[in-house]
C-alpha positions as YAML, in Angstrom:
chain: A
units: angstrom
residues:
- id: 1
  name: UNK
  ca: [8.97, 8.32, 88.72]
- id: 2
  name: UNK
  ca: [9.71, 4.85, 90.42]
- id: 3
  name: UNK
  ca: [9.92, 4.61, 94.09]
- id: 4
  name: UNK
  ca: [14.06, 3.63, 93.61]
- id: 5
  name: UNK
  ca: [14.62, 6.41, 91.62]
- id: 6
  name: UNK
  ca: [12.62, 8.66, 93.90]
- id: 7
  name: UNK
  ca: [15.24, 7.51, 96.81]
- id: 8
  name: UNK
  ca: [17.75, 8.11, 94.44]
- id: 9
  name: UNK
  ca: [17.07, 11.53, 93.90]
- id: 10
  name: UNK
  ca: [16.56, 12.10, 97.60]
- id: 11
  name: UNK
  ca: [20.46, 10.48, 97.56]
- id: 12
  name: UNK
  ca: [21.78, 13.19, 95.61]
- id: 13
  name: UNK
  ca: [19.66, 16.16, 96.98]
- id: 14
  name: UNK
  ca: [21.39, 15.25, 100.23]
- id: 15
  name: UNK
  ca: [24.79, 15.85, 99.31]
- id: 16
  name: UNK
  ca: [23.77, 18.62, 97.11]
- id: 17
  name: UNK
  ca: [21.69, 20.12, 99.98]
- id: 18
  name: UNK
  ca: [25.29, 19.85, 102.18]
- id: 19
  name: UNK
  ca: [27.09, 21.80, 99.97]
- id: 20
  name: UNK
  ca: [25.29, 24.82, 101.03]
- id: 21
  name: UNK
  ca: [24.30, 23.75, 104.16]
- id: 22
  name: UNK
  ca: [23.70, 20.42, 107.11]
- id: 23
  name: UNK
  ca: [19.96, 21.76, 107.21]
- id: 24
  name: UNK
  ca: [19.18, 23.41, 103.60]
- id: 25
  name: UNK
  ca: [15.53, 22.71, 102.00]
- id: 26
  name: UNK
  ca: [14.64, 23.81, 98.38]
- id: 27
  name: UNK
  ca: [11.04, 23.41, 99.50]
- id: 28
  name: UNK
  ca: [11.40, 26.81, 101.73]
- id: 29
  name: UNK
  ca: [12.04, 28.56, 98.45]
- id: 30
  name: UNK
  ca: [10.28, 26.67, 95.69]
- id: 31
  name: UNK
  ca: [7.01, 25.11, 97.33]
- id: 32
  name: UNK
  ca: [4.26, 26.75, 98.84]
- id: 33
  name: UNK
  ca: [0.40, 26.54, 99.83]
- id: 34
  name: UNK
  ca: [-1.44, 30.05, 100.11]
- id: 35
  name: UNK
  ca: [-4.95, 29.58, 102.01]
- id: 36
  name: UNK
  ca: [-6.19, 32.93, 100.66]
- id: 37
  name: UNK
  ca: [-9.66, 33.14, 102.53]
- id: 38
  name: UNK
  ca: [-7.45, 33.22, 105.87]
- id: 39
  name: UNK
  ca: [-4.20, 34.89, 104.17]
- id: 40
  name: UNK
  ca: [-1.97, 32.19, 105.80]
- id: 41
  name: UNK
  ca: [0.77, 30.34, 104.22]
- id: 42
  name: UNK
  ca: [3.76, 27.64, 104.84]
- id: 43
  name: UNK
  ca: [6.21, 26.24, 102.69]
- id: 44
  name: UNK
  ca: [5.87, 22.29, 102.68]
- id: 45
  name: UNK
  ca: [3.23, 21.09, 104.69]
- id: 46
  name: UNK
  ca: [5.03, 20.32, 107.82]
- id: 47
  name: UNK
  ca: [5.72, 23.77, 109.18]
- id: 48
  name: UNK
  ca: [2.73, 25.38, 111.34]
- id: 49
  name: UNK
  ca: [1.01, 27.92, 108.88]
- id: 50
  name: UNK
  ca: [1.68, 32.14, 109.50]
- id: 51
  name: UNK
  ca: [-0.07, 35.43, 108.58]
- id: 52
  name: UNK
  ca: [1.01, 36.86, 105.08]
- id: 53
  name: UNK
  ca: [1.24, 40.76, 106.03]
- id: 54
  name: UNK
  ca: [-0.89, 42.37, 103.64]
- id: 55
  name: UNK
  ca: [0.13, 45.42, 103.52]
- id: 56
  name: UNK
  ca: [3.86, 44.10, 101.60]
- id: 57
  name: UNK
  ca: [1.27, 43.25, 98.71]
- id: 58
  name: UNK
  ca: [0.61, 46.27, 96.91]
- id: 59
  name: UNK
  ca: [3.97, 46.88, 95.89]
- id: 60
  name: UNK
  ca: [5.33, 43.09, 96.25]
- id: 61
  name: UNK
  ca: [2.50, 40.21, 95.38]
- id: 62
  name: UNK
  ca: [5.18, 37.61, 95.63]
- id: 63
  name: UNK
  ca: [5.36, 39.01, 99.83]
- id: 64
  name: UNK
  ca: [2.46, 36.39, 99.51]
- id: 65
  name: UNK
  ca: [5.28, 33.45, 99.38]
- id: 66
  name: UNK
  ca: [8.08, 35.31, 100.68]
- id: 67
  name: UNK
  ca: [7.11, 36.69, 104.20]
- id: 68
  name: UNK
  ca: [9.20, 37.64, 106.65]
- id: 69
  name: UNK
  ca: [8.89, 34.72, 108.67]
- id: 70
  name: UNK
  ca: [10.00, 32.40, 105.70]
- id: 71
  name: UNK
  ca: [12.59, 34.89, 104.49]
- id: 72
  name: UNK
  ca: [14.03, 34.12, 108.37]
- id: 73
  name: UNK
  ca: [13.87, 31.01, 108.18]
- id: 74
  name: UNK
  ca: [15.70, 30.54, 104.74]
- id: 75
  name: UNK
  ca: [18.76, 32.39, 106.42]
- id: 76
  name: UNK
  ca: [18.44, 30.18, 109.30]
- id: 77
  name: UNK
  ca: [18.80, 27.00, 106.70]
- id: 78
  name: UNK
  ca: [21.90, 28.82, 104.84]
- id: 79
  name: UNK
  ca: [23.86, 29.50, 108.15]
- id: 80
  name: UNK
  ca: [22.70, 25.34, 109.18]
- id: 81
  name: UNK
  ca: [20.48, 26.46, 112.07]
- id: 82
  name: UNK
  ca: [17.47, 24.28, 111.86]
- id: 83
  name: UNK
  ca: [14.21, 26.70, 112.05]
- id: 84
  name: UNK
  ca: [12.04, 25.30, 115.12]
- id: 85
  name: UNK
  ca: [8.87, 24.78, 112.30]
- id: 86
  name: UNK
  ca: [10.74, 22.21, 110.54]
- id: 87
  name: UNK
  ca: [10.99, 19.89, 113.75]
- id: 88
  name: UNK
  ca: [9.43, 17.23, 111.58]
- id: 89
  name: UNK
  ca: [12.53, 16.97, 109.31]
- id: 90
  name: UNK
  ca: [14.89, 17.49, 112.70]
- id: 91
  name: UNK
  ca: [13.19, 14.52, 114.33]
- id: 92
  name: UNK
  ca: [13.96, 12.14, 111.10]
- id: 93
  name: UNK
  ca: [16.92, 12.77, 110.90]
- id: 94
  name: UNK
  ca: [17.72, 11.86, 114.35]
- id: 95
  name: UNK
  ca: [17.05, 8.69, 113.74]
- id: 96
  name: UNK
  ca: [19.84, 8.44, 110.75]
- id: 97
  name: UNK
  ca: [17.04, 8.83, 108.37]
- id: 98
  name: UNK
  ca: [16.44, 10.50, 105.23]
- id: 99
  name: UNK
  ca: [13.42, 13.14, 105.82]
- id: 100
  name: UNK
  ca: [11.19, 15.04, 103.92]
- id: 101
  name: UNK
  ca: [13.42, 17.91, 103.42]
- id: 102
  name: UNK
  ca: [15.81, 15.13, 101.17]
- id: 103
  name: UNK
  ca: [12.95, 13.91, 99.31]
- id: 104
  name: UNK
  ca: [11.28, 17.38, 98.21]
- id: 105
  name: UNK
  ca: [14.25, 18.76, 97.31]
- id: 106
  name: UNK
  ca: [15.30, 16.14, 95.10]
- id: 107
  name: UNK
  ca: [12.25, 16.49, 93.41]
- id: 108
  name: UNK
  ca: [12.69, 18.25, 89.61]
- id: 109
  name: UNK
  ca: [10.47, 21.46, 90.65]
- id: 110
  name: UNK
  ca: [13.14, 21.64, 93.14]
- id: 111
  name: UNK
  ca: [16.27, 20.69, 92.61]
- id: 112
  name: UNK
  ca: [15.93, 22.47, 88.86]
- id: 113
  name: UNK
  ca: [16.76, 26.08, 90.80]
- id: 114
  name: UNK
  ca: [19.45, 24.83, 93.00]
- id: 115
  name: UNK
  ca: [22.19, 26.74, 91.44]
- id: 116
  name: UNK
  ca: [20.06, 29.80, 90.96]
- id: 117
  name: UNK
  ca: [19.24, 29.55, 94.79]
- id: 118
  name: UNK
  ca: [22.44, 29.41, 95.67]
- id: 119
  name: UNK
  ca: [23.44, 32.71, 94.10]
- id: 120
  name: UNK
  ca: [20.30, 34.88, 94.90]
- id: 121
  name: UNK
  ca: [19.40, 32.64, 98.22]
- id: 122
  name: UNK
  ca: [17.54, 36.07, 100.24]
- id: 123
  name: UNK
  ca: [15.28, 37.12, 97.10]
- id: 124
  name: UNK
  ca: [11.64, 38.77, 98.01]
- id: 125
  name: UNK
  ca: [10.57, 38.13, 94.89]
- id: 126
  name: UNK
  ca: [11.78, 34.29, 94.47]
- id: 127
  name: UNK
  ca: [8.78, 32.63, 92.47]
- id: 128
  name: UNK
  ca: [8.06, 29.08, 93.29]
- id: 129
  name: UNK
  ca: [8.02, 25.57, 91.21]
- id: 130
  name: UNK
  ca: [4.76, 24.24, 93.29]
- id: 131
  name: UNK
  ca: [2.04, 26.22, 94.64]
- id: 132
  name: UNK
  ca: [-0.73, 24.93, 96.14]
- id: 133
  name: UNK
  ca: [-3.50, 27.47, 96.55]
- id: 134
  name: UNK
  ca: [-6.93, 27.98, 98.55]
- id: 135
  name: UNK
  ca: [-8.90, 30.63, 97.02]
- id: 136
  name: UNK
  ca: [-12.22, 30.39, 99.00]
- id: 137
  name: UNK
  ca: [-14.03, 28.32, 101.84]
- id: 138
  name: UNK
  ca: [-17.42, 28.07, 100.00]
- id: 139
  name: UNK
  ca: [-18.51, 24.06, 100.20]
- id: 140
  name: UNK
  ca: [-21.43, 22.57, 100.07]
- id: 141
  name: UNK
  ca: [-20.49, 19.67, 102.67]
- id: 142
  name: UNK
  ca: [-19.74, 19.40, 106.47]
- id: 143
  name: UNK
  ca: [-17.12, 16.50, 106.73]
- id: 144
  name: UNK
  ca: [-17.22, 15.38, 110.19]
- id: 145
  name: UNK
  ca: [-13.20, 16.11, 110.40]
- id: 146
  name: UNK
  ca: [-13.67, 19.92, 108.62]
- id: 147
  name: UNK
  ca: [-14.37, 23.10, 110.03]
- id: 148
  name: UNK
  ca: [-16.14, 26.03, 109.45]
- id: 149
  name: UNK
  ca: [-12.34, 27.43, 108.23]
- id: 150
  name: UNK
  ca: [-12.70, 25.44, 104.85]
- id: 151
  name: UNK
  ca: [-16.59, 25.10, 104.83]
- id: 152
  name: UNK
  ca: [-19.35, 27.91, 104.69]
- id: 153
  name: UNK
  ca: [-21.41, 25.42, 105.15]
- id: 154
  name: UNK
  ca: [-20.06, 24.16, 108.59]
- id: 155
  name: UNK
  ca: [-20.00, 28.15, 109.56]
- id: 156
  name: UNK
  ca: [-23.61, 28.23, 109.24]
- id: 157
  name: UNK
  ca: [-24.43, 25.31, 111.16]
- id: 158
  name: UNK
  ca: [-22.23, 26.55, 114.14]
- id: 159
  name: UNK
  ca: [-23.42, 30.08, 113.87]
- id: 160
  name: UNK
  ca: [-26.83, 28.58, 114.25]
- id: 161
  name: UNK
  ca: [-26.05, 25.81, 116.84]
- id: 162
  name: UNK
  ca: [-22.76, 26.72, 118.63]
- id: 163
  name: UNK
  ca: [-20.04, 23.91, 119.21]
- id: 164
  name: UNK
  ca: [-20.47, 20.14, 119.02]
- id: 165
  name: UNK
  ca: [-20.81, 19.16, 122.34]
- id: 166
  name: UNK
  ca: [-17.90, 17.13, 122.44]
- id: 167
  name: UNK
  ca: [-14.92, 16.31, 124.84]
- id: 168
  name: UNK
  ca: [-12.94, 18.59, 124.08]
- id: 169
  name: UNK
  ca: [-15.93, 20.67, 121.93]
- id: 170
  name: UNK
  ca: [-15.54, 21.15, 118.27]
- id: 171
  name: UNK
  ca: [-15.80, 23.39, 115.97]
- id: 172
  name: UNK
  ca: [-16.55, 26.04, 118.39]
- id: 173
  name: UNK
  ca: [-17.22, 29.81, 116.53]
- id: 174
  name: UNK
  ca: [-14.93, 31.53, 119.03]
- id: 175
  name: UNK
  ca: [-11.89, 29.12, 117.76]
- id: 176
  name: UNK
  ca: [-12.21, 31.13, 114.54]
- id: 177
  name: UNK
  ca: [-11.95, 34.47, 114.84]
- id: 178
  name: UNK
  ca: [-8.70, 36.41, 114.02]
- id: 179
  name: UNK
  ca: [-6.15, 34.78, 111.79]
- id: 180
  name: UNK
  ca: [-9.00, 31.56, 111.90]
- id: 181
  name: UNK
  ca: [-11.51, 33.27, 110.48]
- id: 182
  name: UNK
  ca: [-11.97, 33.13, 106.47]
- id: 183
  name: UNK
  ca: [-12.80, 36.92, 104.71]
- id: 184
  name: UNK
  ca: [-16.23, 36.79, 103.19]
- id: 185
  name: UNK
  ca: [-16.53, 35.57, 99.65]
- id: 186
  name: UNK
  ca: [-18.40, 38.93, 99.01]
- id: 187
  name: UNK
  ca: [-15.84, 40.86, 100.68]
- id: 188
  name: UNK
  ca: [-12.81, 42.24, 99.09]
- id: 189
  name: UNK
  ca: [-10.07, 40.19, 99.63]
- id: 190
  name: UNK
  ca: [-6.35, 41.67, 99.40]
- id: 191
  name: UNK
  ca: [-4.97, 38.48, 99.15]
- id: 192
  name: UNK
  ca: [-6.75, 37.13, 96.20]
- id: 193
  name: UNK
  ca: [-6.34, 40.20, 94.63]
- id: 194
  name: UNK
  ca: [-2.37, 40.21, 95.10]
- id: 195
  name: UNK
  ca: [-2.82, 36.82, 93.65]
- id: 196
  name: UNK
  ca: [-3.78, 37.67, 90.43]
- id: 197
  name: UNK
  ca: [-1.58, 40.57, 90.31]
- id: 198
  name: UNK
  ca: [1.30, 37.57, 90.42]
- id: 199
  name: UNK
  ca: [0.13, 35.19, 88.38]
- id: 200
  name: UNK
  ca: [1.33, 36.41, 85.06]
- id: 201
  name: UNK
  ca: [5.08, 35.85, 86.69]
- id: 202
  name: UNK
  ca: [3.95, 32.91, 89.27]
- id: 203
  name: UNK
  ca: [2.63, 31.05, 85.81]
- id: 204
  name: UNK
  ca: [5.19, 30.92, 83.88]
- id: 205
  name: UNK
  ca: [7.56, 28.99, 85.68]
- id: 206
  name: UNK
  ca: [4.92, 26.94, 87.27]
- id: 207
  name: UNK
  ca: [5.84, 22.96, 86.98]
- id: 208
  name: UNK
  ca: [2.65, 21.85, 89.53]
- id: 209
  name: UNK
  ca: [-0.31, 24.03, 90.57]
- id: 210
  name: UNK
  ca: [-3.03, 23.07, 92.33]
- id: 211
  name: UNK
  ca: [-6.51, 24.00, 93.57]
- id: 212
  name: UNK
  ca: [-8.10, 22.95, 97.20]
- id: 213
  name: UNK
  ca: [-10.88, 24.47, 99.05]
- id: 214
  name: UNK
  ca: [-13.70, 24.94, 100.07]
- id: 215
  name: UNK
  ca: [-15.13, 23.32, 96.70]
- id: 216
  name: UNK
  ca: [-13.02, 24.40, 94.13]
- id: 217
  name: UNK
  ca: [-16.18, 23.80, 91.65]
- id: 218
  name: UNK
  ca: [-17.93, 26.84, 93.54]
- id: 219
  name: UNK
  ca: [-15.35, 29.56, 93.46]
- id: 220
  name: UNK
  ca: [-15.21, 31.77, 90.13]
- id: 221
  name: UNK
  ca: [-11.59, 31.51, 90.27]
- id: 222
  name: UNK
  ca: [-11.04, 27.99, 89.04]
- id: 223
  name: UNK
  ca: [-12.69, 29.08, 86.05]
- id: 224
  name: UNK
  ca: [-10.35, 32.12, 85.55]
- id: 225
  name: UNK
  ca: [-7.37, 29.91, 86.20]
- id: 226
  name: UNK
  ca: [-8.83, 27.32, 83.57]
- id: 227
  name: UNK
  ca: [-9.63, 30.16, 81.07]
- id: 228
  name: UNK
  ca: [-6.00, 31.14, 81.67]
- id: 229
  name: UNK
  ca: [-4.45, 28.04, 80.96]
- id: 230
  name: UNK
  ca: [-6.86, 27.88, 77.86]
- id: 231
  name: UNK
  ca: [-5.59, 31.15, 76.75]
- id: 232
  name: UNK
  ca: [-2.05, 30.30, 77.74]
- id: 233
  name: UNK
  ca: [-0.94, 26.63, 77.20]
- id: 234
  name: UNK
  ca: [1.61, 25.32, 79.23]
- id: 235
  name: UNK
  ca: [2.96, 21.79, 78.15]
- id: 236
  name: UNK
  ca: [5.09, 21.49, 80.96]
- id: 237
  name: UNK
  ca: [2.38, 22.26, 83.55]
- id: 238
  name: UNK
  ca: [0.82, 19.57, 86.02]
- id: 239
  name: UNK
  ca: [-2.60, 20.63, 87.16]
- id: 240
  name: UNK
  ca: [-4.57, 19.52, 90.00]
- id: 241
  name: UNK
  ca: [-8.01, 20.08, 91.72]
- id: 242
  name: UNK
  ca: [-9.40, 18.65, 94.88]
- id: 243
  name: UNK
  ca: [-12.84, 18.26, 94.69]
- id: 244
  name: UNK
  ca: [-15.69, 16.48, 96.43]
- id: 245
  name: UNK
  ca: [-16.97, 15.86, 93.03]
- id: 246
  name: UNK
  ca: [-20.54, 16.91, 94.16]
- id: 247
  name: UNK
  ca: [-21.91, 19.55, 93.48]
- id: 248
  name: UNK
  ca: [-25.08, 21.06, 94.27]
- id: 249
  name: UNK
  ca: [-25.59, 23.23, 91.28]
- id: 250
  name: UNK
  ca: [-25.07, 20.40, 88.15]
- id: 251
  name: UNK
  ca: [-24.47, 23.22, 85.69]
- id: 252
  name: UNK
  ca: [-21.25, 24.29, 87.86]
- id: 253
  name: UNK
  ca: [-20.68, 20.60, 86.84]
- id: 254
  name: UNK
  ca: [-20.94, 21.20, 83.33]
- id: 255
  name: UNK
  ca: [-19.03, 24.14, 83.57]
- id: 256
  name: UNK
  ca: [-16.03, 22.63, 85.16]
- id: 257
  name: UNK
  ca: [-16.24, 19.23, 83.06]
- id: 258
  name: UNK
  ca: [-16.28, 21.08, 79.46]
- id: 259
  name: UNK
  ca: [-13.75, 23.34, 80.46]
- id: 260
  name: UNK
  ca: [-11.54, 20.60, 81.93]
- id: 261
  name: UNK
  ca: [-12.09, 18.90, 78.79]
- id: 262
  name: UNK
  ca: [-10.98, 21.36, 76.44]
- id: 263
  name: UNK
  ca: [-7.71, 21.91, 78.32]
- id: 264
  name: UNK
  ca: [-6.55, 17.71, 78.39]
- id: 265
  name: UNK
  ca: [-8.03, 17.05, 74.91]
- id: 266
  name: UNK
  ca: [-6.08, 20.30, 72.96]
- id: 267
  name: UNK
  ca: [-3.43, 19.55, 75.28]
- id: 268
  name: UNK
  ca: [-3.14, 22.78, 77.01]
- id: 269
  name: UNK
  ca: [-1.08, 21.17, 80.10]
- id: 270
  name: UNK
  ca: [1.19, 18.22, 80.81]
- id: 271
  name: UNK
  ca: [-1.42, 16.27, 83.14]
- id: 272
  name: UNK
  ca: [-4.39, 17.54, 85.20]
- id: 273
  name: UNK
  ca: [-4.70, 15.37, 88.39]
- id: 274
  name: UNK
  ca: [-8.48, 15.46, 89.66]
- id: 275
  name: UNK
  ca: [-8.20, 14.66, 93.16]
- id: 276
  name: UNK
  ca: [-11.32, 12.86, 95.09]
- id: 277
  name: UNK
  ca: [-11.76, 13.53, 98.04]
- id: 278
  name: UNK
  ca: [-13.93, 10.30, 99.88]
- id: 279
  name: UNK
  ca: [-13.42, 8.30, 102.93]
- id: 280
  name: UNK
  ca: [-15.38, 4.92, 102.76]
- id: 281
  name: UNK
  ca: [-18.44, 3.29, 100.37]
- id: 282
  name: UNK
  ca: [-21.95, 4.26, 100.52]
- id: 283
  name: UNK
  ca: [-23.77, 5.26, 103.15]
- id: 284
  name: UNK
  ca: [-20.47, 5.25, 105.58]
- id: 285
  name: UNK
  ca: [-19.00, 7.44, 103.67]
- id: 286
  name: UNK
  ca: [-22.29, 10.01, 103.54]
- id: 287
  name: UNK
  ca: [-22.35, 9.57, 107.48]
- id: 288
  name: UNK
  ca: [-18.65, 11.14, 107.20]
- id: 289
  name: UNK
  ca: [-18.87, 13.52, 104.75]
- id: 290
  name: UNK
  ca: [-22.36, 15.02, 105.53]
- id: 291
  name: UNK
  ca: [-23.90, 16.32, 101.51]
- id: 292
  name: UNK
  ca: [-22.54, 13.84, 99.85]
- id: 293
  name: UNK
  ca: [-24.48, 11.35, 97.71]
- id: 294
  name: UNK
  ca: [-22.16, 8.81, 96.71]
- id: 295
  name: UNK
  ca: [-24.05, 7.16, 93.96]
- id: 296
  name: UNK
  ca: [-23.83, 10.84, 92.17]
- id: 297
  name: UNK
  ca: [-20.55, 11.85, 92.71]
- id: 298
  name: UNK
  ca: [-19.61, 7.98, 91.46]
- id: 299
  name: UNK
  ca: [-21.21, 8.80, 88.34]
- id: 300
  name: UNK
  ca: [-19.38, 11.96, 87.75]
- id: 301
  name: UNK
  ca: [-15.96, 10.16, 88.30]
- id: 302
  name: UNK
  ca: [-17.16, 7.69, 85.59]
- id: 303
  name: UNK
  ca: [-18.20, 10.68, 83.60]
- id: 304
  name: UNK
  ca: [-14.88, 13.04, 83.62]
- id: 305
  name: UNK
  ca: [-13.48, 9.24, 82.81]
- id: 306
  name: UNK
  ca: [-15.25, 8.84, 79.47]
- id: 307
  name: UNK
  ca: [-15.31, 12.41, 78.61]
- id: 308
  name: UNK
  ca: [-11.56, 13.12, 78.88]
- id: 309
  name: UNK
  ca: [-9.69, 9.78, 77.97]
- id: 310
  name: UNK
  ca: [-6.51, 11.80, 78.21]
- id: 311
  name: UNK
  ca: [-3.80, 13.79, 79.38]
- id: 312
  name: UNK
  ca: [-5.88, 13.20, 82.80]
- id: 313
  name: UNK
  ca: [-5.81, 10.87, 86.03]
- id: 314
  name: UNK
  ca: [-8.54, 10.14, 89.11]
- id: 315
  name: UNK
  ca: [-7.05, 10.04, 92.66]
- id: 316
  name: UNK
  ca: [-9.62, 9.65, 95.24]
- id: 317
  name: UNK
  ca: [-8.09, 11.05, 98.31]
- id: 318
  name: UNK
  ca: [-9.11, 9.12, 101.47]
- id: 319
  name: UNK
  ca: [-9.25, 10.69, 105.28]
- id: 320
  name: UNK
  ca: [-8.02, 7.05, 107.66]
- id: 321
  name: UNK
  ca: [-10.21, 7.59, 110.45]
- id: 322
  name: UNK
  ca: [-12.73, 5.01, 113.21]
- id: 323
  name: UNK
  ca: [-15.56, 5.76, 110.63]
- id: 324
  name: UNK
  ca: [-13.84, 4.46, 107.68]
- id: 325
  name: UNK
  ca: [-11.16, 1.96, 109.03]
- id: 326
  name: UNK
  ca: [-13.30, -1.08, 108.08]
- id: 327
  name: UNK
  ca: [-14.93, -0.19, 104.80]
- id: 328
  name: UNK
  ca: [-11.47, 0.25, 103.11]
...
């Protein structure tokens, strides 16, 4: 999609959105990022992220997208109240501009289910277009701008050492406990279990699903969600993984590469996106990103390159900080 005709589609969403509503999103019904180590969610990434009350899950797995708080905030948007999360949006618009809330909407995972929306708007069962999802925090790095929320590894090092003894400290252990504080990877975990219980439903209408961490590369349930898509091809399906494309164990590497193969080369999905996640060159960018060695994780970009030639793309996803700004 060109950048005009990605304005253009924002165009129309807007006066589509107004039919319904002066503050109506799509994204609040048909977007949404699940971080299931913490059992937090949002929909879009502007709103601040709230609990998923686990015990709707048993007999509802889609409560994981459609929580109370969201299911609130959708009536808000159909009665043109502006929910107080969204102030990103609000604060746009002030200025006579066209926000995020145009430009999501107009998007096709969106915009696809407006009519359906607008006839079953208050559904606790609504499955989404675009799910983003965070199954674990296992990692093998400690980025300088992570946390022990995303990384295991960070958790060690400040169980061991306490805070950084910064102005203001960071990463201190007390700052995650509660809703902070990821479940175990050896623990049972409710919401990763209510997870797979949806995803049958959640897959087939899927148009974009994709993988974060932790280390994607580490967690058993990539593989089942490759296997799956293996199993069950899905030519209308854009897949994407973040990775730091470094891992410690090389046959996880193996693993992921022949299985990532087999699913662009017998075309099992539309497009898998392998996101990169690096800062700056060289050394830099191993000062930033403490485990990395960039000359290996270099040659595994060049490798997924030659060994899927299709149906695939690199993005190398890049953190602006002061470390980086000058080896861009």
């Amino acid at each position: 999609m060109s950048q005009s005709d990605y304005k253009a589609d924002a165009l129309k969403a807007k006066d589509k959105l107004a039919e319904i509503s002066p503050t109506m999103c799509l994204a609040k019904w048909n977007q949404v990022s699940l971080h299931l180590p913490t059992g937090l969610t949002n929909s879009c990434y502007h709103p601040p992220l709230h609990k998923i009350d686990h015990t709707k899950l048993k007999d509802n797995p889609a409560a994981l997208h459609n929580t109370k708080e969201k299911l609130q905030q959708r009536e808000q948007m159909l009665s043109g109240d502006k929910p107080s999360g969204c102030s990103y949006c609000w604060n746009i618009e002030k200025t006579g501009e066209m926000s995020d809330r145009h430009y999501r909407s107009g998007e096709p995972w969106a915009m696809q289910d407006f009519d359906d929306i607008r006839k079953n708007p208050i559904d606790e069962t609504w499955t989404p277009r675009y799910v983003e999802v965070n199954f674990s925090n296992a990692c093998n790095f400690r980025c300088s701008y992570c946390s022990p929320q995303f990384s295991t590894t960070w958790a060690r090092e400040t169980d061991l050492y306490g805070e950084y003894p910064t102005t203001p400290p960071h990463n201190a252990p007390e700052h995650f406990q509660g809703s902070r504080k990821p479940i175990p990877n050896r623990d049972p975990n409710p919401y990763v279990t209510a997870f797979w219980k949806w995803w049958p439903t959640l897959y087939k209408n899927l148009k974009h699903f994709r993988m974060t961490g932790g280390e994607p590369m580490m967690d058993v349930n990539t593989y089942k969600v490759f296997q799956y898509i293996i199993d069950n091809p899905k030519q209308d399906l854009h897949l994407n993984v973040t990775s730091n494309m470094c891992p410690a164990d090389k046959k996880l590497k193996e693993k992921y590469f022949n299985m990532a193969q087999e699913i662009c080369m017998q075309e099992k999905v539309k497009h898998m996106m392998q996101f990169v996640s690096v800062d700056a060159f060289g050394h830099r960018a191993e000062y930033i990103r403490d485990g990395l060695d960039f000359n290996y994780m270099m040659d595994n970009v060049e490798e997924f390159l030659d060994r899927i030639p299709g149906r695939n793309s690199i993005t190398f996803i890049i953190t602006y900080n002061n470390l980086s700004i000058t080896s861009m």
